[in-house]
Amino acid sequence: MNVSQFPDRIIEIDHKHYLYFGGTAYLGLPTNKDFQELVINNIKKWGTTYGSSRSANIKLTAYENGEAFLANHIKAESAVTVSSGMLAGKMVIDELSKNTDCFFHFSDIHNAIKTNSLPVFLNDEINPRLLDSNSERITILTDGVPSFQTKAIDLSVLAKIPNHKEITLVIDESHSLGILGKNGCGIYSEINLPIKRKITVSSLGKAFGLNGGVIASDASFINQIKNLDTFISAAGMNPAFVQTLSDASNLYKIQHQKLLENLDYMDRKLLKNDTIKFDRNYPLIYLENENLIGKLKENKIIIANFKYQKNERNLNRIVITANHLHEDLDKLVNILNENS
């Protein structure tokens, strides 16, 4: 379905208006007038792009301001922006590959952090390789919220790994940063496990409404990233966008609160059943019943319905955003409840 304008809570298809419950604009920022004004003002100040290396002799304070905001928001020691979430993940994997003896992964991790790795679980039991007597440096890869799930990943299994395994944890928070945690800080700050290092990578083009990516960790690791040839030779994230991150700090809080209020409203109205996967703290609702998609469309409601990766099952996902009105949610809930 081709559309000729940004799909917010209303989408126009073939000159007909539908309610839209798809996309990834969880905080509703791409169409937010106050947010747009911040972006426009920063484009006037910083231009539409800056094609120079971040290591050039001229340093833009926009990067310092935006990255300080991100580090503070995520509650990390340091943070750096790059041009995309995918690049953020690839750069982290490249750097860690130099000093990792073996990578492990939880299921369904995003392509941004995929590499040659072993599963954390084999037949629902912790991989014996993680428990053996060999001293080694391991890196564990996970999404903050796995695909088709509505809760943050349970990392408690990491406490069972013996301390002669030096653990680095990499979390792709593209679908948890801006959503979970206090004011949408994500899950990074809540992870308190016996590990050497934790690293968050995330797209900023989802909840935060700006094209770019972020890597957050301890200052030592972020300095390693800044010394990578890939970082030095690539242009950075648009400086107007990086500055907007800092300028929009209060707006992020406001929109996050609106999102939480919409989720609370859904939780009070929606009848719970096994065909609908929903958690009151998370804006994605997964439908097991394929027939519901047609029923929703008949009632002028469009949701996300596509194959996210080759050979996977269809992603039938309802996305609640900060911009949805209670009347939108009522219409959605009525149909879900009638067909549950």
Short mmCIF file of C-alpha atoms in Angstrom, two decimals:
data_model
loop_
_atom_site.label_atom_id
_atom_site.label_comp_id
_atom_site.label_asym_id
_atom_site.label_seq_id
_atom_site.Cartn_x
_atom_site.Cartn_y
_atom_site.Cartn_z
CA MET A 1 0.00 0.00 0.00
CA ASN A 2 1.53 3.27 -1.12
CA VAL A 3 0.74 6.45 0.81
CA SER A 4 1.59 10.06 -0.02
CA GLN A 5 2.06 11.47 3.48
CA PHE A 6 3.43 10.35 6.84
CA PRO A 7 1.13 7.75 8.41
CA ASP A 8 0.30 9.08 11.88
CA ARG A 9 -2.89 8.00 13.69
CA ILE A 10 -4.76 8.51 10.40
CA ILE A 11 -3.58 7.05 7.09
CA GLU A 12 -5.05 7.77 3.64
CA ILE A 13 -5.19 4.89 1.17
CA ASP A 14 -6.95 5.24 -2.21
CA HIS A 15 -8.61 8.45 -0.98
CA LYS A 16 -10.08 6.67 2.04
CA HIS A 17 -9.14 7.39 5.65
CA TYR A 18 -8.18 4.59 8.03
CA LEU A 19 -7.02 4.52 11.63
CA TYR A 20 -3.37 3.50 11.64
CA PHE A 21 -1.84 1.27 14.29
CA GLY A 22 1.50 0.46 12.67
CA GLY A 23 4.98 1.92 12.26
CA THR A 24 7.51 2.60 15.00
CA ALA A 25 6.83 6.25 15.92
CA TYR A 26 6.00 5.20 19.48
CA LEU A 27 6.18 8.72 20.94
CA GLY A 28 4.34 10.26 17.99
CA LEU A 29 7.13 12.74 17.29
CA PRO A 30 7.46 12.89 13.47
CA THR A 31 4.17 14.83 13.21
CA ASN A 32 4.40 16.66 16.53
CA LYS A 33 4.36 20.42 15.79
CA ASP A 34 6.59 21.37 18.73
CA PHE A 35 9.10 18.68 17.78
CA GLN A 36 9.05 19.72 14.13
CA GLU A 37 9.72 23.31 15.15
CA LEU A 38 12.81 22.22 17.10
CA VAL A 39 14.08 20.27 14.10
CA ILE A 40 13.42 23.14 11.68
CA ASN A 41 15.18 25.67 13.91
CA ASN A 42 18.18 23.38 14.25
CA ILE A 43 18.35 22.80 10.49
CA LYS A 44 18.44 26.59 10.07
CA LYS A 45 21.35 26.73 12.54
CA TRP A 46 23.25 23.55 11.66
CA GLY A 47 22.27 22.97 8.03
CA THR A 48 20.67 19.93 6.40
CA THR A 49 23.76 17.73 6.80
CA TYR A 50 27.44 17.85 7.71
CA GLY A 51 29.57 15.60 5.55
CA SER A 52 32.81 15.95 7.48
CA SER A 53 34.51 13.35 9.66
CA ARG A 54 33.80 13.56 13.39
CA SER A 55 37.58 13.53 13.85
CA ALA A 56 38.16 16.67 11.76
CA ASN A 57 39.75 19.72 13.36
CA ILE A 58 36.38 21.54 13.46
CA LYS A 59 34.15 20.13 16.22
CA LEU A 60 30.42 20.92 16.31
CA THR A 61 28.96 21.48 19.79
CA ALA A 62 25.70 19.91 18.58
CA TYR A 63 27.32 16.48 18.99
CA GLU A 64 28.55 17.25 22.48
CA ASN A 65 25.09 18.47 23.53
CA GLY A 66 23.09 15.61 22.05
CA GLU A 67 25.44 12.88 23.20
CA ALA A 68 25.55 14.26 26.73
CA PHE A 69 21.75 14.11 26.76
CA LEU A 70 21.74 10.51 25.55
CA ALA A 71 24.32 9.36 28.11
CA ASN A 72 22.35 11.02 30.89
CA HIS A 73 19.03 9.68 29.63
CA ILE A 74 20.26 6.10 29.22
CA LYS A 75 22.22 6.43 32.51
CA ALA A 76 25.46 5.39 30.87
CA GLU A 77 28.91 6.83 31.46
CA SER A 78 29.24 7.89 27.82
CA ALA A 79 27.41 7.79 24.49
CA VAL A 80 28.19 8.48 20.84
CA THR A 81 25.90 8.94 17.84
CA VAL A 82 26.33 7.48 14.36
CA SER A 83 24.26 7.71 11.19
CA SER A 84 22.01 4.68 11.88
CA GLY A 85 21.14 2.02 14.40
CA MET A 86 22.36 -0.63 11.98
CA LEU A 87 25.78 1.02 11.79
CA ALA A 88 25.86 1.32 15.59
CA GLY A 89 25.41 -2.43 15.92
CA LYS A 90 27.93 -3.32 13.22
CA MET A 91 30.60 -1.04 14.69
CA VAL A 92 30.18 -2.55 18.16
CA ILE A 93 30.44 -6.10 16.79
CA ASP A 94 33.54 -5.17 14.78
CA GLU A 95 35.25 -3.71 17.84
CA LEU A 96 34.30 -6.58 20.15
CA SER A 97 35.44 -9.20 17.63
CA LYS A 98 39.05 -8.18 18.35
CA ASN A 99 38.85 -9.39 21.95
CA THR A 100 36.01 -11.93 22.06
CA ASP A 101 36.74 -15.66 22.12
CA CYS A 102 33.13 -16.67 21.52
CA PHE A 103 29.84 -14.87 20.81
CA PHE A 104 26.49 -16.11 22.14
CA HIS A 105 22.99 -14.92 21.31
CA PHE A 106 19.49 -15.02 22.68
CA SER A 107 16.88 -15.93 20.07
CA ASP A 108 15.60 -13.57 17.34
CA ILE A 109 18.23 -10.87 17.60
CA HIS A 110 18.21 -8.00 15.10
CA ASN A 111 20.51 -8.14 12.07
CA ALA A 112 22.40 -5.12 13.43
CA ILE A 113 24.10 -7.29 16.06
CA LYS A 114 24.17 -10.65 14.28
CA THR A 115 27.50 -12.40 13.85
CA ASN A 116 28.80 -15.95 14.08
CA SER A 117 27.50 -16.93 17.50
CA LEU A 118 26.18 -19.81 19.57
CA PRO A 119 22.75 -19.91 21.23
CA VAL A 120 22.55 -19.13 24.94
CA PHE A 121 19.98 -21.94 25.30
CA LEU A 122 20.06 -25.45 23.87
CA ASN A 123 16.87 -27.49 24.32
CA ASP A 124 15.65 -24.95 26.88
CA GLU A 125 18.78 -25.43 28.99
CA ILE A 126 21.74 -23.08 29.29
CA ASN A 127 24.40 -23.91 26.70
CA PRO A 128 27.01 -26.21 28.37
CA ARG A 129 29.75 -24.14 26.70
CA LEU A 130 28.80 -21.28 29.02
CA LEU A 131 29.29 -23.49 32.07
CA ASP A 132 32.50 -25.35 31.23
CA SER A 133 35.85 -24.83 32.96
CA ASN A 134 37.54 -22.89 30.15
CA SER A 135 38.48 -19.31 30.95
CA GLU A 136 37.48 -17.11 28.03
CA ARG A 137 36.10 -13.76 26.97
CA ILE A 138 32.52 -14.07 25.79
CA THR A 139 30.06 -11.58 24.33
CA ILE A 140 26.33 -12.14 24.70
CA LEU A 141 23.98 -10.51 22.18
CA THR A 142 20.31 -9.75 22.76
CA ASP A 143 17.45 -7.48 21.80
CA GLY A 144 16.00 -5.41 24.64
CA VAL A 145 12.59 -6.85 23.79
CA PRO A 146 12.74 -9.93 21.52
CA SER A 147 10.59 -10.14 18.38
CA PHE A 148 6.99 -11.24 19.01
CA GLN A 149 7.44 -10.49 22.73
CA THR A 150 6.04 -7.69 24.89
CA LYS A 151 8.38 -7.82 27.88
CA ALA A 152 12.06 -6.99 28.34
CA ILE A 153 14.46 -9.89 27.92
CA ASP A 154 15.04 -11.93 31.09
CA LEU A 155 18.80 -11.85 31.63
CA SER A 156 18.86 -13.61 35.00
CA VAL A 157 20.47 -16.66 33.39
CA LEU A 158 23.70 -14.67 33.08
CA ALA A 159 24.16 -14.92 36.85
CA LYS A 160 24.61 -18.69 36.43
CA ILE A 161 27.68 -18.31 34.21
CA PRO A 162 30.86 -18.95 36.24
CA ASN A 163 33.13 -15.98 36.87
CA HIS A 164 36.05 -17.39 34.85
CA LYS A 165 33.96 -16.39 31.83
CA GLU A 166 34.48 -12.66 31.23
CA ILE A 167 31.10 -11.41 29.98
CA THR A 168 30.34 -8.46 27.72
CA LEU A 169 26.63 -7.87 27.11
CA VAL A 170 25.34 -6.10 23.99
CA ILE A 171 21.67 -5.03 23.97
CA ASP A 172 19.87 -3.71 20.89
CA GLU A 173 17.38 -1.29 22.45
CA SER A 174 15.77 0.01 19.26
CA HIS A 175 12.35 -1.10 20.54
CA SER A 176 12.86 -0.39 24.25
CA LEU A 177 14.76 2.92 24.39
CA GLY A 178 12.21 5.71 24.74
CA ILE A 179 9.57 3.22 25.91
CA LEU A 180 10.63 1.13 28.91
CA GLY A 181 12.16 2.47 32.11
CA LYS A 182 11.75 5.83 33.83
CA ASN A 183 10.96 8.50 31.22
CA GLY A 184 11.81 5.90 28.57
CA CYS A 185 15.45 5.44 29.60
CA GLY A 186 15.42 1.82 28.39
CA ILE A 187 16.67 -1.25 30.24
CA TYR A 188 20.44 -0.55 30.30
CA SER A 189 20.47 1.07 33.73
CA GLU A 190 18.41 -1.73 35.30
CA ILE A 191 20.92 -4.45 34.41
CA ASN A 192 22.93 -5.30 37.53
CA LEU A 193 24.74 -8.54 36.86
CA PRO A 194 28.28 -9.89 37.44
CA ILE A 195 29.56 -8.90 34.01
CA LYS A 196 32.59 -6.98 32.78
CA ARG A 197 30.76 -4.56 30.49
CA LYS A 198 27.33 -3.72 29.12
CA ILE A 199 26.71 -1.89 25.86
CA THR A 200 23.49 -0.49 24.42
CA VAL A 201 23.02 0.11 20.71
CA SER A 202 19.84 1.60 19.32
CA SER A 203 18.20 3.26 16.38
CA LEU A 204 17.01 6.80 17.16
CA GLY A 205 14.56 6.69 14.25
CA LYS A 206 11.84 4.99 16.25
CA ALA A 207 10.75 6.41 19.63
CA PHE A 208 13.14 9.38 19.35
CA GLY A 209 11.89 10.40 15.91
CA LEU A 210 15.27 11.21 14.30
CA ASN A 211 17.40 9.34 11.77
CA GLY A 212 20.51 8.09 13.51
CA GLY A 213 21.89 5.60 15.98
CA VAL A 214 23.50 5.58 19.41
CA ILE A 215 26.08 3.48 21.25
CA ALA A 216 26.17 3.85 25.04
CA SER A 217 28.55 2.23 27.51
CA ASP A 218 31.51 3.08 29.76
CA ALA A 219 33.76 5.92 28.60
CA SER A 220 36.65 3.58 27.78
CA PHE A 221 34.61 1.55 25.28
CA ILE A 222 33.06 4.64 23.66
CA ASN A 223 36.59 5.99 23.13
CA GLN A 224 37.46 2.71 21.40
CA ILE A 225 34.50 3.24 19.05
CA LYS A 226 35.62 6.80 18.31
CA ASN A 227 39.05 5.45 17.28
CA LEU A 228 37.64 2.93 14.80
CA ASP A 229 38.52 3.60 11.16
CA THR A 230 34.82 3.24 10.33
CA PHE A 231 33.90 6.01 12.76
CA ILE A 232 36.75 8.30 11.74
CA SER A 233 36.13 7.97 7.99
CA ALA A 234 32.32 8.24 8.10
CA ALA A 235 30.21 11.38 8.35
CA GLY A 236 28.28 11.61 11.60
CA MET A 237 24.58 11.77 12.31
CA ASN A 238 22.97 14.99 11.08
CA PRO A 239 24.10 17.61 13.65
CA ALA A 240 20.71 19.36 13.53
CA PHE A 241 19.14 16.09 14.65
CA VAL A 242 21.74 15.48 17.38
CA GLN A 243 21.14 18.94 18.81
CA THR A 244 17.37 18.30 18.69
CA LEU A 245 17.86 15.31 21.00
CA SER A 246 19.03 17.67 23.72
CA ASP A 247 16.49 20.39 22.96
CA ALA A 248 13.57 17.93 23.02
CA SER A 249 14.38 16.43 26.43
CA ASN A 250 11.19 17.74 28.08
CA LEU A 251 9.08 16.84 25.05
CA TYR A 252 10.31 13.23 25.26
CA LYS A 253 9.03 13.08 28.84
CA ILE A 254 5.65 14.56 27.89
CA GLN A 255 5.14 12.17 24.98
CA HIS A 256 6.31 9.20 27.03
CA GLN A 257 3.68 10.00 29.66
CA LYS A 258 0.99 10.22 26.94
CA LEU A 259 2.06 6.80 25.68
CA LEU A 260 1.84 5.30 29.17
CA GLU A 261 -1.64 6.79 29.62
CA ASN A 262 -2.79 5.23 26.33
CA LEU A 263 -1.38 1.85 27.36
CA ASP A 264 -3.11 2.08 30.73
CA TYR A 265 -6.39 2.90 28.93
CA MET A 266 -5.95 -0.15 26.66
CA ASP A 267 -5.22 -2.35 29.63
CA ARG A 268 -8.47 -1.33 31.31
CA LYS A 269 -10.59 -1.86 28.19
CA LEU A 270 -9.09 -4.87 26.44
CA LEU A 271 -10.42 -8.35 27.25
CA LYS A 272 -7.41 -10.63 27.75
CA ASN A 273 -7.20 -13.89 25.80
CA ASP A 274 -4.61 -16.27 24.36
CA THR A 275 -4.86 -14.91 20.80
CA ILE A 276 -3.76 -11.40 21.78
CA LYS A 277 -0.33 -10.78 23.32
CA PHE A 278 -0.37 -7.48 25.23
CA ASP A 279 1.47 -5.97 28.20
CA ARG A 280 0.35 -2.69 29.75
CA ASN A 281 3.92 -1.35 29.74
CA TYR A 282 4.65 -1.95 26.06
CA PRO A 283 3.08 -0.44 22.91
CA LEU A 284 3.14 -3.54 20.68
CA ILE A 285 0.22 -5.95 20.58
CA TYR A 286 0.69 -9.21 18.68
CA LEU A 287 -2.25 -11.03 17.10
CA GLU A 288 -2.26 -14.81 16.76
CA ASN A 289 -5.60 -14.81 14.91
CA GLU A 290 -4.94 -13.95 11.23
CA ASN A 291 -8.67 -13.43 10.62
CA LEU A 292 -8.57 -10.34 12.82
CA ILE A 293 -6.46 -8.47 10.27
CA GLY A 294 -9.21 -8.59 7.66
CA LYS A 295 -11.84 -7.74 10.26
CA LEU A 296 -9.86 -4.68 11.34
CA LYS A 297 -9.42 -3.51 7.75
CA GLU A 298 -13.15 -3.88 7.11
CA ASN A 299 -13.61 -1.45 9.98
CA LYS A 300 -11.10 1.04 8.54
CA ILE A 301 -8.16 0.03 10.77
CA ILE A 302 -4.71 -0.77 9.37
CA ILE A 303 -2.03 -2.52 11.44
CA ALA A 304 1.50 -3.77 10.69
CA ASN A 305 1.20 -6.99 8.68
CA PHE A 306 4.31 -8.20 6.82
CA LYS A 307 7.27 -10.56 6.94
CA TYR A 308 10.06 -8.76 8.82
CA GLN A 309 12.69 -11.28 7.78
CA LYS A 310 12.77 -13.91 5.04
CA ASN A 311 11.26 -17.27 5.99
CA GLU A 312 9.71 -15.89 9.19
CA ARG A 313 6.01 -15.95 9.99
CA ASN A 314 3.98 -12.83 9.33
CA LEU A 315 4.40 -10.00 11.80
CA ASN A 316 0.82 -9.12 12.80
CA ARG A 317 1.42 -6.21 15.12
CA ILE A 318 -0.71 -3.42 16.53
CA VAL A 319 1.30 -0.35 17.52
CA ILE A 320 -0.07 2.09 20.09
CA THR A 321 1.51 5.56 20.00
CA ALA A 322 1.36 8.68 22.13
CA ASN A 323 -0.75 10.31 19.40
CA HIS A 324 -3.70 7.91 19.48
CA LEU A 325 -6.90 9.34 20.94
CA HIS A 326 -9.17 7.44 23.31
CA GLU A 327 -11.80 7.29 20.57
CA ASP A 328 -9.21 5.52 18.33
CA LEU A 329 -8.44 3.04 21.08
CA ASP A 330 -12.15 2.47 21.75
CA LYS A 331 -12.76 1.52 18.13
CA LEU A 332 -9.80 -0.85 18.13
CA VAL A 333 -10.70 -2.47 21.46
CA ASN A 334 -14.34 -2.97 20.50
CA ILE A 335 -13.36 -5.00 17.44
CA LEU A 336 -10.75 -7.03 19.33
CA ASN A 337 -13.17 -7.76 22.16
CA GLU A 338 -16.03 -8.71 19.81
CA ASN A 339 -13.83 -11.20 17.98
CA SER A 340 -11.91 -12.67 20.90
#
